[in-house]
mmCIF file of C-alpha atoms in Angstrom:
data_model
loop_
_atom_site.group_PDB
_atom_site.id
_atom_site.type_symbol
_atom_site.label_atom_id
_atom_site.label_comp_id
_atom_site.label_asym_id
_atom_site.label_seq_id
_atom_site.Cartn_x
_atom_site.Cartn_y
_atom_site.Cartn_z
ATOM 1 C CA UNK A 1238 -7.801 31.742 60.786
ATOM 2 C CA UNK A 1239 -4.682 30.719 59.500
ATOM 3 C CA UNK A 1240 -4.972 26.781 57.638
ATOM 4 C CA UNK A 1241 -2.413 25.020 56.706
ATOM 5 C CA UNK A 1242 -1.213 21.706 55.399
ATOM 6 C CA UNK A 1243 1.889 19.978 57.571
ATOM 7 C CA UNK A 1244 4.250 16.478 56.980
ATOM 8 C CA UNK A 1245 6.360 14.683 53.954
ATOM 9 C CA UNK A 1246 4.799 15.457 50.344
ATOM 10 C CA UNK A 1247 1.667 13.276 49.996
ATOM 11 C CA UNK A 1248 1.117 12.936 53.400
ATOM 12 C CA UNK A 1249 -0.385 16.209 54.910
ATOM 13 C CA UNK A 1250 -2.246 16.283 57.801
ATOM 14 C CA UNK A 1251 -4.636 19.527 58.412
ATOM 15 C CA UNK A 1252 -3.428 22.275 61.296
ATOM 16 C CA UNK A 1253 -3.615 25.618 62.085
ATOM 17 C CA UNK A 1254 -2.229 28.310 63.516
ATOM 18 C CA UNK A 1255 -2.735 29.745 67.047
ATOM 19 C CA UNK A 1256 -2.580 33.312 67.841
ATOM 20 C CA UNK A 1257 0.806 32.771 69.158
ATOM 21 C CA UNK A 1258 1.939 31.149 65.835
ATOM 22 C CA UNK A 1259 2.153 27.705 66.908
ATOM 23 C CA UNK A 1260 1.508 25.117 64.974
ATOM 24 C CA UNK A 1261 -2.024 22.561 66.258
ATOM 25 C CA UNK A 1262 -3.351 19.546 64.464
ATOM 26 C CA UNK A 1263 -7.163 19.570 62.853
ATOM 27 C CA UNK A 1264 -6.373 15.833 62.307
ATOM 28 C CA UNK A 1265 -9.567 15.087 64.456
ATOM 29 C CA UNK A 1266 -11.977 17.828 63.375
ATOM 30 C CA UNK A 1267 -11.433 17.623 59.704
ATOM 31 C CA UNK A 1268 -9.981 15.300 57.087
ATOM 32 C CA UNK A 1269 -7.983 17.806 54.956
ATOM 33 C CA UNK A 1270 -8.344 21.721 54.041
ATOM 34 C CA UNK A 1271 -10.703 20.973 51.133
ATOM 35 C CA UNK A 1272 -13.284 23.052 50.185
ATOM 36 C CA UNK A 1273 -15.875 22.176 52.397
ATOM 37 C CA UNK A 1274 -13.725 23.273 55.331
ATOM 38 C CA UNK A 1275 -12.960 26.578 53.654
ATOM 39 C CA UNK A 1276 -16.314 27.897 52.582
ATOM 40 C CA UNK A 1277 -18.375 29.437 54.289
ATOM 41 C CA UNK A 1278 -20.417 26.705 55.845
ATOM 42 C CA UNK A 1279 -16.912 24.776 57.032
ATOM 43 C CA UNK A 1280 -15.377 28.203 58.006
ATOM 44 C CA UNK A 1281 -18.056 28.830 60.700
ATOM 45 C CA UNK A 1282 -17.653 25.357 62.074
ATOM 46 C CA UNK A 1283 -14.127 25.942 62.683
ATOM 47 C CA UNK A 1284 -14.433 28.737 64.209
ATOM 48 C CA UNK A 1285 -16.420 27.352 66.974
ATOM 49 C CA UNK A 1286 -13.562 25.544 68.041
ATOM 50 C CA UNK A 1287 -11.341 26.061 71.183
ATOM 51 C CA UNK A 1288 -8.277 26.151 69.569
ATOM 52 C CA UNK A 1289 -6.206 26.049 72.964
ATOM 53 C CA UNK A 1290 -7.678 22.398 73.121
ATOM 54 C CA UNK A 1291 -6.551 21.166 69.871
ATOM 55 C CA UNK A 1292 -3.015 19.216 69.874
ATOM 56 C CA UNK A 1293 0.468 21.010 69.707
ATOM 57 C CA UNK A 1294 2.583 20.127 67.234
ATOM 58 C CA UNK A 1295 6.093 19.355 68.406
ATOM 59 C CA UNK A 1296 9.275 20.384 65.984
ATOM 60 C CA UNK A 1297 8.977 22.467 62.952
ATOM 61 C CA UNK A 1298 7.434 19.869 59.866
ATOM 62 C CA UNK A 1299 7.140 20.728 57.099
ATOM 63 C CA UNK A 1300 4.576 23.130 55.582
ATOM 64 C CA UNK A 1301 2.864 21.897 52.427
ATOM 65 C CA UNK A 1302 0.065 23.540 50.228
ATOM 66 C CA UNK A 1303 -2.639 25.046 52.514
ATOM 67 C CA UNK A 1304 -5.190 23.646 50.974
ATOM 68 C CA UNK A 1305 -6.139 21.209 48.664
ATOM 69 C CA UNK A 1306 -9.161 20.890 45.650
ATOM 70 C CA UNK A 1307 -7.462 23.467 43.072
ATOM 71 C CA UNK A 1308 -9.145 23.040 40.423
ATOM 72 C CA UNK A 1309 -8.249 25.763 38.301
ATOM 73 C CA UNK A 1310 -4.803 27.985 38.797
ATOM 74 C CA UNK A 1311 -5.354 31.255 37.082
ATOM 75 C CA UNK A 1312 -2.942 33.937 36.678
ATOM 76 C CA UNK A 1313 -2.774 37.827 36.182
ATOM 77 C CA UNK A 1314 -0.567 39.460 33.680
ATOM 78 C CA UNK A 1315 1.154 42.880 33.994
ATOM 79 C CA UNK A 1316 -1.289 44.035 36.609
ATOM 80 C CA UNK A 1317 1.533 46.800 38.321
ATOM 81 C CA UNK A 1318 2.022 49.843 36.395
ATOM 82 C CA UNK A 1319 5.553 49.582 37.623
ATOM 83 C CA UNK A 1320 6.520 45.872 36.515
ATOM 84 C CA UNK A 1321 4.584 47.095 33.076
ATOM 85 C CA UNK A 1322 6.918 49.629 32.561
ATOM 86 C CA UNK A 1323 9.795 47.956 33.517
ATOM 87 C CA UNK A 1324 8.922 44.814 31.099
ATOM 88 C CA UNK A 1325 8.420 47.734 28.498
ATOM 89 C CA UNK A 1326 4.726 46.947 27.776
ATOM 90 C CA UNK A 1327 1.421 48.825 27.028
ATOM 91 C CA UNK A 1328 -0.592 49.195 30.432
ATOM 92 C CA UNK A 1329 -3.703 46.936 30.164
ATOM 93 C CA UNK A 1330 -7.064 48.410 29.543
ATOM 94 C CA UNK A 1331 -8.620 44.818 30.671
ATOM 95 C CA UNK A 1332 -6.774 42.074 32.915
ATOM 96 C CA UNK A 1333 -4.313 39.637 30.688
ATOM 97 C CA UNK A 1334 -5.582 36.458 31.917
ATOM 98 C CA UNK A 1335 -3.282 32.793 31.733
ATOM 99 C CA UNK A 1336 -3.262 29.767 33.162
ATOM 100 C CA UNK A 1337 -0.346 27.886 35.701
ATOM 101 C CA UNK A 1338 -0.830 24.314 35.666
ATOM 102 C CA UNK A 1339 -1.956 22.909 38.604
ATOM 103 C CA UNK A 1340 1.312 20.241 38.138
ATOM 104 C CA UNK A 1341 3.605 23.152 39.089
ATOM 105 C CA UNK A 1342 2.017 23.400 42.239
ATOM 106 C CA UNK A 1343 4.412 23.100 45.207
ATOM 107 C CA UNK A 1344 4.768 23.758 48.964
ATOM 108 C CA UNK A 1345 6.609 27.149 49.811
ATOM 109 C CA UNK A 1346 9.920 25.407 51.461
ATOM 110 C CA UNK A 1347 10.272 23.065 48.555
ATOM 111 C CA UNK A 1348 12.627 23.702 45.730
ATOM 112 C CA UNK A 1349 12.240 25.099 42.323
ATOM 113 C CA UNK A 1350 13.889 22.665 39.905
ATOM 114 C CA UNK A 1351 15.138 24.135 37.051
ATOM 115 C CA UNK A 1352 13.782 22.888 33.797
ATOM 116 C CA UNK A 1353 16.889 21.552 31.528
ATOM 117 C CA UNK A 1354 16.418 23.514 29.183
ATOM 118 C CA UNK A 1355 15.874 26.741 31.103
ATOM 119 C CA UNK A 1356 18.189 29.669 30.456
ATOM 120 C CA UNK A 1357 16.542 32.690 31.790
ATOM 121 C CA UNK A 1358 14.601 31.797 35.431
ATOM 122 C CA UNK A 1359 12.992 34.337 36.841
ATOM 123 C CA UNK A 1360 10.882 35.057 40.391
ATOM 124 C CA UNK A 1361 7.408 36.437 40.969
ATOM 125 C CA UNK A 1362 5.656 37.318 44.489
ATOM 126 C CA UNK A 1363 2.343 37.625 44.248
ATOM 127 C CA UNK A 1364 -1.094 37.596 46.208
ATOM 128 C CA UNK A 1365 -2.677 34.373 45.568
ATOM 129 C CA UNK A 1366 -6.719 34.728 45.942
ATOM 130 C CA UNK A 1367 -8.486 31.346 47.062
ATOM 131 C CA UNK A 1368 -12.292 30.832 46.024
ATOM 132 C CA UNK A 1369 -14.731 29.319 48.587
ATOM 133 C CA UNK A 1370 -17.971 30.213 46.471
ATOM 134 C CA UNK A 1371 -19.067 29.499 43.093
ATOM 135 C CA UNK A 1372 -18.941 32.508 41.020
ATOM 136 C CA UNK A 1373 -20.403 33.350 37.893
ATOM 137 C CA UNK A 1374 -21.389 36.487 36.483
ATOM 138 C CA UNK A 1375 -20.728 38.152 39.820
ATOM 139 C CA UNK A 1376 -21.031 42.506 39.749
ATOM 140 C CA UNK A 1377 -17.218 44.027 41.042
ATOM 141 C CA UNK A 1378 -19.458 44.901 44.647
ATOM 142 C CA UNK A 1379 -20.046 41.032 45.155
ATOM 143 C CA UNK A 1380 -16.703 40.168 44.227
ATOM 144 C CA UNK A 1381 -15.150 39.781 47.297
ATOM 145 C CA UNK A 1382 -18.093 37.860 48.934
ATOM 146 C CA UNK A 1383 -16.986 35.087 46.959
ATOM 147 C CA UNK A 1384 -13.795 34.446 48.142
ATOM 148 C CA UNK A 1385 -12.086 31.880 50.880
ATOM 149 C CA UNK A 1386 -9.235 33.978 51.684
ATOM 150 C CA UNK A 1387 -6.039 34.634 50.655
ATOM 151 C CA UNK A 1388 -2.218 33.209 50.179
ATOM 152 C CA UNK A 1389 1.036 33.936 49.329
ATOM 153 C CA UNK A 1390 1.734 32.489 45.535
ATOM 154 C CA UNK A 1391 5.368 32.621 43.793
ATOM 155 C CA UNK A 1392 4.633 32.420 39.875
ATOM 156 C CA UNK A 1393 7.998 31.239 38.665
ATOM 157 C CA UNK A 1394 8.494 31.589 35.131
ATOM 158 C CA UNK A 1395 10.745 31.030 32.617
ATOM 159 C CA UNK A 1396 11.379 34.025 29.945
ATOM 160 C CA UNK A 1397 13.241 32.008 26.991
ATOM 161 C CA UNK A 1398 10.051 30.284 26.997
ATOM 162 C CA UNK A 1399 7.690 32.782 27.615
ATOM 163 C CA UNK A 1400 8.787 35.472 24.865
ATOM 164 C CA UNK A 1401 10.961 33.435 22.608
ATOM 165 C CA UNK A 1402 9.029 29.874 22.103
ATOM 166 C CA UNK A 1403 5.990 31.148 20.417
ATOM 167 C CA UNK A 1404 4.906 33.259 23.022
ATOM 168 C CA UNK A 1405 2.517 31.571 24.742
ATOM 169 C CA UNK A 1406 2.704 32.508 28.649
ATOM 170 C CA UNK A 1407 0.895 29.300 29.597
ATOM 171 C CA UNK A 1408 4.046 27.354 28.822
ATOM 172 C CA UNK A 1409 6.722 29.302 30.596
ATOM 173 C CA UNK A 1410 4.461 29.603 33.962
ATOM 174 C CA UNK A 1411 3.550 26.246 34.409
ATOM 175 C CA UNK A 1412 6.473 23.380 34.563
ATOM 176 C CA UNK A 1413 6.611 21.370 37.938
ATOM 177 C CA UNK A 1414 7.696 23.277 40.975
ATOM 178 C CA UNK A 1415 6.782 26.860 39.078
ATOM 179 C CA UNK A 1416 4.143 27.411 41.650
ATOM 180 C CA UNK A 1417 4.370 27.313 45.672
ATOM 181 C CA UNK A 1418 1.703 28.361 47.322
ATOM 182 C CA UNK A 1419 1.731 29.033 51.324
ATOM 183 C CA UNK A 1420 2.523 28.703 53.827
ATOM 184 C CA UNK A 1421 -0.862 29.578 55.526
ATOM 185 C CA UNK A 1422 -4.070 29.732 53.724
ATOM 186 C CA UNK A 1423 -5.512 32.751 55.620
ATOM 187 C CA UNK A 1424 -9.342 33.021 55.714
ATOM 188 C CA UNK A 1425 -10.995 36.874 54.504
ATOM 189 C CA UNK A 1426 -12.281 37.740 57.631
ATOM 190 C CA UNK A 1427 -8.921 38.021 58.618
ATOM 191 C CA UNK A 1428 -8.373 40.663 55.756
ATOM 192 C CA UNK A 1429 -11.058 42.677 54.931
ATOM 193 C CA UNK A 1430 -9.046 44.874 52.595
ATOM 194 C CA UNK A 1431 -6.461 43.024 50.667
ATOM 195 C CA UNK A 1432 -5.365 45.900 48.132
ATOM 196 C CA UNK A 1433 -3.556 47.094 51.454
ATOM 197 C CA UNK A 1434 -0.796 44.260 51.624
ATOM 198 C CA UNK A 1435 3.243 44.808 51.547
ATOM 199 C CA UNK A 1436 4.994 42.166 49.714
ATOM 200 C CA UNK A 1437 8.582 41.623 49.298
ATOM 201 C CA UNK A 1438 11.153 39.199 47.466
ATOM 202 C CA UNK A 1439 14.715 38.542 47.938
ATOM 203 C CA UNK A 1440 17.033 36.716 46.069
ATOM 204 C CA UNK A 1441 20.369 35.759 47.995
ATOM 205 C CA UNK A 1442 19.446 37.999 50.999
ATOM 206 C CA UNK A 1443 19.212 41.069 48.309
ATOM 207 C CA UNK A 1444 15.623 42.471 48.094
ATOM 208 C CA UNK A 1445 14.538 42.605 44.444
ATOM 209 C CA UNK A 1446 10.944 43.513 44.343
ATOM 210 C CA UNK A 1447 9.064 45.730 47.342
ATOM 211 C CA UNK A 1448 5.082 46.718 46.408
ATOM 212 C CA UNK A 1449 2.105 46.699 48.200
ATOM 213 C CA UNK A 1450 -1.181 45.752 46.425
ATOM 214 C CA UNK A 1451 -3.119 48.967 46.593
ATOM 215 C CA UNK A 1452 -0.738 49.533 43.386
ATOM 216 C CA UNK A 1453 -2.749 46.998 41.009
ATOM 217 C CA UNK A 1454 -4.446 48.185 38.262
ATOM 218 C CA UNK A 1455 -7.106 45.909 38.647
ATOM 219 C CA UNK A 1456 -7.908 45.045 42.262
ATOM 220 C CA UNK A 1457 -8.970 41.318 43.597
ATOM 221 C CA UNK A 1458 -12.599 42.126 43.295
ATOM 222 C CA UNK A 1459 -12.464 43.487 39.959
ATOM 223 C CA UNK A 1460 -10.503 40.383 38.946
ATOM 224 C CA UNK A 1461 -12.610 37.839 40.259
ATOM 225 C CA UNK A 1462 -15.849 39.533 38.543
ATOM 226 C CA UNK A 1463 -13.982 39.816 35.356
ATOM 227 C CA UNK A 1464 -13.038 36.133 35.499
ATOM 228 C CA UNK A 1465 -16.903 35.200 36.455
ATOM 229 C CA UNK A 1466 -17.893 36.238 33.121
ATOM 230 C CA UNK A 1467 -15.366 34.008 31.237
ATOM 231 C CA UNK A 1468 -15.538 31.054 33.462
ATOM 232 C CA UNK A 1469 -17.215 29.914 36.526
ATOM 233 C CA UNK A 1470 -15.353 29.848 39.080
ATOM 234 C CA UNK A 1471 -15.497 27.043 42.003
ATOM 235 C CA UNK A 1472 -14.476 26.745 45.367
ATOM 236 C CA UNK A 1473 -10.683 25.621 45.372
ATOM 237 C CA UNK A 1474 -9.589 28.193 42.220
ATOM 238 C CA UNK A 1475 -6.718 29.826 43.041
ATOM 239 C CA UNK A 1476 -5.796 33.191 40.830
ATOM 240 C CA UNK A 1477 -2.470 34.652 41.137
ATOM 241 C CA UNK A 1478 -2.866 38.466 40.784
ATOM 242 C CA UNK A 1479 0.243 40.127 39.564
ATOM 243 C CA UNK A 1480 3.406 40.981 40.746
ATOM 244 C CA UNK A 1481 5.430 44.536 41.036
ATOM 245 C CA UNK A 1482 8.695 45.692 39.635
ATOM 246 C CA UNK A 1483 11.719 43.951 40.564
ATOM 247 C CA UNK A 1484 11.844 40.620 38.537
ATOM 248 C CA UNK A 1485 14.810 39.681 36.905
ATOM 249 C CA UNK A 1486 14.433 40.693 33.149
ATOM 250 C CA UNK A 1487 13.390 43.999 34.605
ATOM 251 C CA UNK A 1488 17.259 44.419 36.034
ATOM 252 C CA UNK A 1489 20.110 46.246 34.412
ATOM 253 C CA UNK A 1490 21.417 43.976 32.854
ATOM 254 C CA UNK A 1491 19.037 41.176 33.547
ATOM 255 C CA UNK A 1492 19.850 38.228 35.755
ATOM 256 C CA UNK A 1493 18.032 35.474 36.173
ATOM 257 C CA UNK A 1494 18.139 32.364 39.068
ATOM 258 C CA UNK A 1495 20.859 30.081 38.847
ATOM 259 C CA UNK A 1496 21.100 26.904 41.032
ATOM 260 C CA UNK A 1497 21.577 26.976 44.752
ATOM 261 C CA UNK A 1498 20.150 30.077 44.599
ATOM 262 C CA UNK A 1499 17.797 31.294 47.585
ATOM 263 C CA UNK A 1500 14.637 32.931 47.162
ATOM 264 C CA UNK A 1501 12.993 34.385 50.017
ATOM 265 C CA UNK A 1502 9.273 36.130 49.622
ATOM 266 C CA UNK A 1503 6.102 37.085 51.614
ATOM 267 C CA UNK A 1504 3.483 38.843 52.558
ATOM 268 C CA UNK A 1505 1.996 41.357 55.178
ATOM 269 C CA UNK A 1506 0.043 38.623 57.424
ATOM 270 C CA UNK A 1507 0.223 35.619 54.985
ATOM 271 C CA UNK A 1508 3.451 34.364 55.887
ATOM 272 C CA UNK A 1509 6.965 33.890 54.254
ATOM 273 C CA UNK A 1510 8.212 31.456 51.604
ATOM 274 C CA UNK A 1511 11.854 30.016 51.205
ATOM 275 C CA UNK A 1512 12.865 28.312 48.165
ATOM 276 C CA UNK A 1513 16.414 26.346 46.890
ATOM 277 C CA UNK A 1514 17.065 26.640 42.850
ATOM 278 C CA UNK A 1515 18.160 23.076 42.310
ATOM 279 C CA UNK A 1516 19.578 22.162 38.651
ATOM 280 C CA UNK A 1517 17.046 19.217 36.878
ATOM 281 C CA UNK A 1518 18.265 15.783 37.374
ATOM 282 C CA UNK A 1519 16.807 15.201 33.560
ATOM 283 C CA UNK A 1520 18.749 15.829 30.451
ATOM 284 C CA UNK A 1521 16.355 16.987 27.523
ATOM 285 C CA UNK A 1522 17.801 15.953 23.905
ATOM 286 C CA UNK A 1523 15.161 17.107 22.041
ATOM 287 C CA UNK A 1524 12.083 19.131 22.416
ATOM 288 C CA UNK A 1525 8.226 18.102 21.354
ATOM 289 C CA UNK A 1526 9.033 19.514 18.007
ATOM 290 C CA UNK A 1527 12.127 17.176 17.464
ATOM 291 C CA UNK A 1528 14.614 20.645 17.598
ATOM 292 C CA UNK A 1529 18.029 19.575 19.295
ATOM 293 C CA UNK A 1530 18.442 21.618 22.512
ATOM 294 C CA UNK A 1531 21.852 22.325 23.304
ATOM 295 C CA UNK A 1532 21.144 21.438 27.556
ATOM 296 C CA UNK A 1533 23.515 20.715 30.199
ATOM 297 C CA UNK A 1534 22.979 19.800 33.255
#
């Protein structure tokens, strides 16, 4: 099944999509995509359903966050050999693990403002991993048992702030609009093997980044068994597993998103993304330290 979240920000209604990719309201079977619909127990009820009976719905809305009750966003770190090399870093004998705040969470049309004090914005595709059963202590061969399904995830980050404020990667991953997730939350039995996904990025109609994730060095089930042990993890976590070479400090000579730029990302049977860089609205005169930042905007 493909789930999905549809109308004006803060006003979702719950759909999915048919197997001729049209769009049909759950209004009247369910009251969002929370985790009761997307565990196991709610996932079975669905698919009971004759989905040629549910409502069309007219026009093209638009598509918000698939589903809702994140509690926790976690993130991957340097988990291609390729995007390892290219950032110039040691590959990692265990998974670097960080958070993205669940603030930056966005839908996968909307736009990624640009902080005001940003100077070096870069992109990140990425196979987002969606937990529908509580996990803790879980062996690598139960791993995948655990999960909802899967989504595309674009972990937006900011490199002034990730390498050059302290470097703490918590801070440069996580501002508003750093995270959309979508379009389609699509449920595991749909994709028994996800290590054998193509995913693809383009910035201005140029493809930047091209992987598939049979290329991580740690794959989803050894990441969400290696995450049980420091955490437990609940239906609604969403973990962001790495992304491949092609980002923009990993260019010769870097270059990084400027606004009105279009990014354009997806991947193999989770849909496709489309994002605007817009400039902030804010102007930033000093930082939480009280440090004058020289901003324009």
């Amino acid at each position: 099944m493909k789930l999905v979240r549809y109308g004006p920000p803060g006003r979702e209604q719950p759909g999915l999509i048919d197997g001729q990719n049209r769009l049909r309201s759950l209004r009247d079977v369910v009251r969002d995509i929370g985790p009761d619909v997307y565990a196991p127990q709610g996932q079975r009820a669905l698919r009971k359903l004759d989905v040629e009976a549910l409502p069309l719905v007219r026009g093209k809305p638009r598509l918000g966050v698939p589903f809702v009750g994140i509690g926790k966003f976690i993130a991957i770190g340097l988990n291609y050999r390729d995007h390892a090399a290219e950032a110039r870093l040691p590959i990692p004998s265990e998974p670097i693990v960080f958070n993205k705040w669940t603030t930056c969470i966005s839908g996968p049309s909307d736009p990624i403002e640009q902080p005001p004090h940003s100077t070096r914005l870069d992109w990140e595709v990425e196979l987002g991993v969606v937990i529908g059963r509580q996990a803790r202590y879980v062996p690598v061969g139960e791993a995948l048992a655990h999960v909802a399904g899967y989504c595309a995830v674009h972990d937006v980050s900011e490199r002034q702030f990730q390498f050059e404020r302290g470097s703490q990667w918590d801070k440069s991953k996580g501002c508003d609009s750093f995270g959309p997730v979508g379009p389609w939350l699509v449920t595991a039995d749909e994709l028994p093997d996800p290590q054998s996904l193509d995913l693809w990025l383009d910035v201005n109609g140029r493809r930047m980044q091209s992987g598939n994730t049979r290329d991580m060095i740690f794959s989803v089930a050894q990441i969400v068994s290696y995450l049980s042990h420091f955490m437990t993890l609940r239906p609604g976590d969403l973990i962001a597993t790495g992304t491949p070479a092609g980002v923009g400090m990993g260019q010769k000579p870097p270059r990084y998103l400027q606004p009105g730029d279009l990014v354009e990302l997806g991947i193999q049977g989770l849909g496709c993304q489309r994002q605007t860089v817009l400039a902030s609205a804010r102007k930033v005169a000093q930082d939480a330290a009280g440090l004058v930042l020289a901003t324009k905007t």
